[in-house]
Coordinates of C-alpha atoms in Angstrom, one line a residue:
M1 CA 31.3 51.0 177.3
S2 CA 33.1 51.6 180.7
R3 CA 30.4 53.8 181.5
P4 CA 27.5 51.9 181.8
A5 CA 30.2 48.9 182.6
A6 CA 31.2 51.1 185.8
S7 CA 27.4 51.7 186.8
L8 CA 27.3 47.9 187.1
K9 CA 28.6 46.4 190.1
G10 CA 29.2 43.2 191.5
R11 CA 28.6 39.9 189.1
A12 CA 26.8 42.0 186.6
G13 CA 29.8 44.5 186.1
R14 CA 31.9 41.7 185.6
L15 CA 29.6 40.0 183.3
A16 CA 29.7 43.1 181.5
R17 CA 33.3 43.6 181.1
L18 CA 33.7 40.1 179.9
M19 CA 31.4 40.0 177.2
P20 CA 32.0 42.6 174.2
S21 CA 29.9 45.5 173.2
A22 CA 27.1 45.8 170.1
S23 CA 29.9 47.6 167.9
P24 CA 32.4 44.6 168.1
S25 CA 29.6 41.8 167.4
S26 CA 27.8 44.0 164.1
A27 CA 31.7 44.6 163.2
A28 CA 32.2 40.7 163.4
R29 CA 29.3 39.8 161.4
T30 CA 30.1 41.5 158.0
P31 CA 32.6 39.7 156.9
F32 CA 30.4 36.7 157.5
V33 CA 27.1 38.5 155.8
L34 CA 29.5 39.0 152.8
L35 CA 30.6 35.8 152.3
V36 CA 27.0 34.2 152.4
V37 CA 25.9 36.8 149.7
L38 CA 28.8 35.9 147.1
L39 CA 27.9 32.6 147.9
L40 CA 24.4 32.9 147.0
G41 CA 25.5 35.3 144.0
G42 CA 28.1 32.7 143.0
G43 CA 25.4 29.8 142.9
L44 CA 22.8 32.0 140.9
I45 CA 25.1 33.3 138.3
T46 CA 26.4 29.2 138.7
L47 CA 22.7 28.1 137.8
L48 CA 22.0 30.7 135.5
L49 CA 25.1 29.1 133.0
L50 CA 24.1 25.9 134.0
N51 CA 20.7 26.7 133.0
S52 CA 21.7 28.7 129.6
A53 CA 24.4 26.0 128.6
L54 CA 21.8 23.3 129.0
N55 CA 19.3 25.2 126.6
E56 CA 21.7 25.7 124.2
G57 CA 22.5 21.6 124.2
S58 CA 18.8 21.2 123.3
F59 CA 18.6 24.4 121.0
R60 CA 21.4 22.2 119.1
L61 CA 20.0 18.5 120.0
S62 CA 16.5 19.4 117.9
E63 CA 18.7 21.2 115.6
L64 CA 21.1 17.9 114.8
K65 CA 17.3 15.9 115.1
R66 CA 15.6 17.8 112.0
D67 CA 19.2 17.9 110.3
T68 CA 18.7 13.7 111.0
T69 CA 15.2 13.6 109.4
E70 CA 16.2 15.7 105.9
L71 CA 18.4 13.3 105.6
T72 CA 16.4 10.1 106.1
D73 CA 14.1 11.8 103.5
E74 CA 16.8 12.8 100.8
Q75 CA 18.2 8.9 101.6
Q76 CA 14.5 7.4 101.0
A77 CA 13.9 9.3 98.1
L78 CA 17.6 8.4 96.5
Q79 CA 17.5 5.0 97.4
R80 CA 13.6 5.0 95.9
D81 CA 15.4 6.3 92.7
V82 CA 17.8 3.8 93.1
D83 CA 15.0 0.8 92.7
S84 CA 13.1 2.4 90.5
Y85 CA 16.3 2.4 87.7
S86 CA 17.3 -1.0 89.4
Q87 CA 14.0 -2.8 87.6
P88 CA 14.4 -5.1 85.0
D89 CA 12.5 -3.1 82.6
A90 CA 14.4 -0.2 83.2
L91 CA 17.2 -1.8 82.9
E92 CA 15.7 -3.3 79.4
R93 CA 14.6 0.3 78.6
R94 CA 17.7 2.0 79.2
A95 CA 19.2 -0.8 77.1
R96 CA 18.0 -0.5 74.6
E97 CA 18.0 3.6 74.2
L98 CA 21.4 3.0 74.4
G99 CA 21.9 0.1 71.2
M100 CA 22.1 -2.8 73.4
V101 CA 20.3 -6.1 72.2
P102 CA 19.2 -9.0 73.6
G103 CA 22.2 -12.2 73.5
G104 CA 20.7 -15.6 71.8
S105 CA 22.2 -18.6 73.2
P106 CA 25.1 -18.6 75.6
A107 CA 28.3 -20.5 74.7
F108 CA 30.6 -21.7 78.1
L109 CA 33.8 -22.3 78.7
N110 CA 34.1 -26.1 80.3
P111 CA 37.8 -26.2 82.6
D112 CA 39.4 -27.9 79.9
G113 CA 38.9 -25.4 77.6
T114 CA 36.2 -26.9 75.5
V115 CA 33.1 -24.9 74.2
R116 CA 30.0 -25.6 75.4
G117 CA 27.2 -24.6 73.7
V118 CA 27.4 -22.4 69.9
P119 CA 28.7 -19.2 69.9
Q120 CA 26.5 -16.7 67.8
K121 CA 26.6 -12.5 67.2
A122 CA 23.5 -10.8 68.6
A123 CA 21.2 -9.2 65.9
A124 CA 19.1 -6.4 67.0
P125 CA 15.9 -7.1 65.9
P126 CA 14.5 -4.9 63.3
P127 CA 13.2 -1.1 64.1
S128 CA 9.3 -0.8 64.7
P129 CA 8.4 2.5 62.5
S130 CA 7.1 5.1 64.8
P131 CA 3.2 6.0 64.5
I132 CA 3.2 9.4 63.6
P133 CA 0.3 11.6 65.8
S134 CA -1.7 13.7 63.3
A135 CA -0.9 17.4 63.0
D136 CA -4.6 18.9 63.4
P137 CA -7.3 17.0 66.0
T138 CA -10.3 16.7 64.3
P139 CA -13.4 17.3 66.8
E140 CA -15.6 14.0 68.4
G141 CA -18.1 14.4 65.2
G142 CA -16.0 13.0 63.3
A143 CA -16.3 15.9 60.7
Q144 CA -14.2 18.6 60.6
A145 CA -15.1 22.5 61.4
D146 CA -15.3 23.9 57.6
G147 CA -18.0 20.9 56.9
T148 CA -14.9 18.7 54.7
D149 CA -15.1 15.5 54.8
P150 CA -11.9 14.0 57.3
A151 CA -11.6 10.8 55.5
A152 CA -10.8 13.0 52.0
P153 CA -7.1 14.4 52.2
S154 CA -7.0 17.6 53.7
G155 CA -4.1 19.2 51.4
S156 CA -6.2 18.3 47.7
A157 CA -9.2 19.5 46.7
S158 CA -11.7 17.4 44.7
P159 CA -10.8 17.0 40.8
S160 CA -13.2 19.1 38.9
P161 CA -14.5 17.4 36.3
G162 CA -12.8 19.0 33.8
A163 CA -9.2 19.4 35.0
P164 CA -6.9 16.6 34.2
A165 CA -5.4 14.1 37.1
E166 CA -2.2 15.1 38.9
P167 CA 0.4 12.5 37.1
H168 CA 2.0 9.8 39.9
G169 CA 5.4 11.7 39.9
A170 CA 3.9 15.0 41.4
P171 CA 4.7 15.5 45.0
G172 CA 0.7 15.9 46.1
A173 CA 0.2 12.2 44.4
Q174 CA 2.8 10.3 47.0
A175 CA 1.2 12.4 49.9
D176 CA -2.4 11.1 48.7
T177 CA -1.1 7.1 48.0
A178 CA 0.4 6.7 51.4
P179 CA -0.8 4.6 53.8
A180 CA -1.3 6.1 57.0
P181 CA 0.7 4.6 60.0
E182 CA -1.4 2.9 62.7
N183 CA -1.6 4.3 65.6
T184 CA 0.1 1.0 67.5
L185 CA 2.5 0.9 70.7
A186 CA 6.0 -0.5 69.4
T187 CA 6.7 -2.9 72.3
P188 CA 9.5 -4.9 72.3
P189 CA 9.8 -8.7 72.6
P190 CA 9.9 -9.7 76.3
T191 CA 13.2 -10.9 77.0
T192 CA 14.5 -13.9 79.5
P193 CA 17.9 -13.0 81.1
G194 CA 20.7 -16.1 80.6
R195 CA 18.6 -16.6 77.4

């Protein structure tokens, strides 16, 4: 250091002595470079953590939206079930299944304690006969597959001329003489609320 400064004379020598040499300037720059590298590295790590937190929040938000959609669909399905059960015809059908009957004319109590109207006991309508479905279906032509007449009873054969007829007390006779039930739907009479 002193050699180059000593070789210079005059003004240049004085300036060379005042100015620091190359090695001390590189030593002064090292902490600054480390500080800049640490700040940039810390900034990048902070951005990475912030980005991952935002992505995690985005995934959580999409999951919550999916759950909300599923719960909304379930709520709408349950509301449809409630609406179908609360319709008047469904209520009437379920009430009849429980053995309830429509009431007659209502009677009311006046504020002074007198009764307005005639109270009556609700009477159940007579049960309608339920249709009995036939066990063996017949082809469309009306004749059975074995060639017998569908109008003839299937459990009995036509009596031969010399055979005695069965008495009316026999088990086969009652089945032959019983009237066949009609295939009509048994619908209860409509009722009006409050009557």
